[in-house]
mmCIF file of C-alpha atoms in Angstrom:
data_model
loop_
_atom_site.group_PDB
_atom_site.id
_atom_site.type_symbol
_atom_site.label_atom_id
_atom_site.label_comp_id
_atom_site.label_asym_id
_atom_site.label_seq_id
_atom_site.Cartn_x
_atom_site.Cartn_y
_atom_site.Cartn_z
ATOM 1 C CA UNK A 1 -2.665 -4.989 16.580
ATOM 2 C CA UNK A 2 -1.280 -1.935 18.230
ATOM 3 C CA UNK A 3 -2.006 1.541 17.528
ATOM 4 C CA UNK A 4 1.777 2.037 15.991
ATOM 5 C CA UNK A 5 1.326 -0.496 13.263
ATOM 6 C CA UNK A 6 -2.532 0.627 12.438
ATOM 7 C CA UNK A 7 -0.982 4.621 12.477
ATOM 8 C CA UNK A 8 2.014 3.538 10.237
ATOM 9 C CA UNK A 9 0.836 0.889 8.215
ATOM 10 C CA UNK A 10 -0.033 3.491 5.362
ATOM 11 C CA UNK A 11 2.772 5.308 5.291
ATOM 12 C CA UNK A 12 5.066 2.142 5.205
ATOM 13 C CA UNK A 13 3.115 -0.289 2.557
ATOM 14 C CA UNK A 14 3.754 1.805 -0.603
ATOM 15 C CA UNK A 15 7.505 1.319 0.070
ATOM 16 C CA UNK A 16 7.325 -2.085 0.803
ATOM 17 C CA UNK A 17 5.022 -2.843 -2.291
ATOM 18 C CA UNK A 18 7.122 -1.094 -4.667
ATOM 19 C CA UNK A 19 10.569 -2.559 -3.400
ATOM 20 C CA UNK A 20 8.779 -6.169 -3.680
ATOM 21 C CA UNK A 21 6.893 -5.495 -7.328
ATOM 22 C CA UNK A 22 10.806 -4.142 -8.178
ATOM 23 C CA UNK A 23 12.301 -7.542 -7.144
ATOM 24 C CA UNK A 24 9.727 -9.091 -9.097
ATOM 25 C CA UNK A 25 9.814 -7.618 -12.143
ATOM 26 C CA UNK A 26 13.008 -8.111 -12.234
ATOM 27 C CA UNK A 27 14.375 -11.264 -10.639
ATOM 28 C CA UNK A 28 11.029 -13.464 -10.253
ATOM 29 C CA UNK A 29 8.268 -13.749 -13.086
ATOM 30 C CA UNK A 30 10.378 -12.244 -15.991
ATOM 31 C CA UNK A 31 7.221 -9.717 -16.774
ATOM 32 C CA UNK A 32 8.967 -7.425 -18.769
ATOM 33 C CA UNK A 33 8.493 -10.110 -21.346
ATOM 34 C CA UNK A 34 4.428 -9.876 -21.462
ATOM 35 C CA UNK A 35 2.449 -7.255 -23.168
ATOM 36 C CA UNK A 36 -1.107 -6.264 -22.900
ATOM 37 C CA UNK A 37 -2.148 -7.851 -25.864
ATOM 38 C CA UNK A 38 -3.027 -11.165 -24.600
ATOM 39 C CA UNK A 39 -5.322 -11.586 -21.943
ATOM 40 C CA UNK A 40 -3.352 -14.164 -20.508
ATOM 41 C CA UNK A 41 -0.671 -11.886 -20.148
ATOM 42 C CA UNK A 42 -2.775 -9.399 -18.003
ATOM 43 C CA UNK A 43 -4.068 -11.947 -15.733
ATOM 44 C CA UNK A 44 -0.164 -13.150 -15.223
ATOM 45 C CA UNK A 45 0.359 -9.430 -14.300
ATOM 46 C CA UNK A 46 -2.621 -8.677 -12.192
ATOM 47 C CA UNK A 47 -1.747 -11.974 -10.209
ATOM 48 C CA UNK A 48 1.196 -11.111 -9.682
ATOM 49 C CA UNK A 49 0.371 -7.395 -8.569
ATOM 50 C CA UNK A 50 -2.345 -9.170 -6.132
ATOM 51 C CA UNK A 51 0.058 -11.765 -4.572
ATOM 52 C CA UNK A 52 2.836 -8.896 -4.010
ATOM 53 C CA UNK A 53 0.308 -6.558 -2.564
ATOM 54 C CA UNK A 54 -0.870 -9.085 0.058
ATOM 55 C CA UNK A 55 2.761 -10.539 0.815
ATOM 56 C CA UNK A 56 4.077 -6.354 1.199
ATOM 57 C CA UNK A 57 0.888 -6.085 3.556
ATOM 58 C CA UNK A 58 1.921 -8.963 5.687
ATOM 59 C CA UNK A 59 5.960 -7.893 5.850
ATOM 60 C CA UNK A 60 4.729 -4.295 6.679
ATOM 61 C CA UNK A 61 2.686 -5.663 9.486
ATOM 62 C CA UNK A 62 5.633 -7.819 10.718
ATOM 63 C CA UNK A 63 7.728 -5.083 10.926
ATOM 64 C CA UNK A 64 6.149 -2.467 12.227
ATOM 65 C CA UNK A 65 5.260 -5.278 14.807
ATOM 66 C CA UNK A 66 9.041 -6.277 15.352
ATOM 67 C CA UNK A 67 9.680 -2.564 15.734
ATOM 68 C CA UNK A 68 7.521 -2.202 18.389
ATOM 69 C CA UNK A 69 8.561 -5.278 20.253
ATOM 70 C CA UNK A 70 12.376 -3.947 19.892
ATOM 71 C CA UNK A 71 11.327 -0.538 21.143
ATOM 72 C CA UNK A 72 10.036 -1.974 24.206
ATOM 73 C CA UNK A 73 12.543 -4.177 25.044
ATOM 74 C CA UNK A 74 14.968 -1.425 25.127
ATOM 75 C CA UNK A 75 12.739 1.066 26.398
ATOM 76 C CA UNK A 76 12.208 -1.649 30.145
ATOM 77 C CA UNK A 77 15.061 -3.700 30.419
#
C-alpha cells in the first residue's frame, strides 16, 4: 500500500462510513424499526455497524488507491 492511502486513510474513512451507515439506515436493513430492547435487535444493529465499517474500509482503500493511480497517469503520460 502506498504512503498516500496509509497518510489519508484516516481522514477519509469517517466520511465514507457515515455516507454508507446513512444509505443503510435508510434504504437497506430498515433499522429505524428496531429498538434496544431486544437483544436481537442490537445484534441486527451491531452487525450491521461491523459489516459497513469493513465494506467503508475497503472502498476507502480503493479509492485512495484509484486516486493515486489517476494522479500518476496524468502526472507521466
Amino acid at each position: 500500500m502506498s504512503k498516500y492511502v496509509k497518510g489519508n486513510f484516516g481522514r477519509f474513512f469517517p466520511i465514507v462510513m457515515i455516507l454508507m451507515i446513512l444509505n443503510e439506515v435508510i434504504f437497506g436493513f430498515e433499522l429505524q424499526y428496531f429498538g434496544f430492547d431486544e437483544l436481537e435487535d442490537l445484534g441486527r444493529i451491531i452487525f450491521v455497524l461491523i459489516v459497513k465499517a469493513c465494506e467503508s474500509a475497503l472502498i476507502t482503500v480503493l479509492l485512495l488507491w484509484l486516486y493515486t493511480r489517476i494522479k500518476s497517469v496524468y502526472k507521466n503520460p
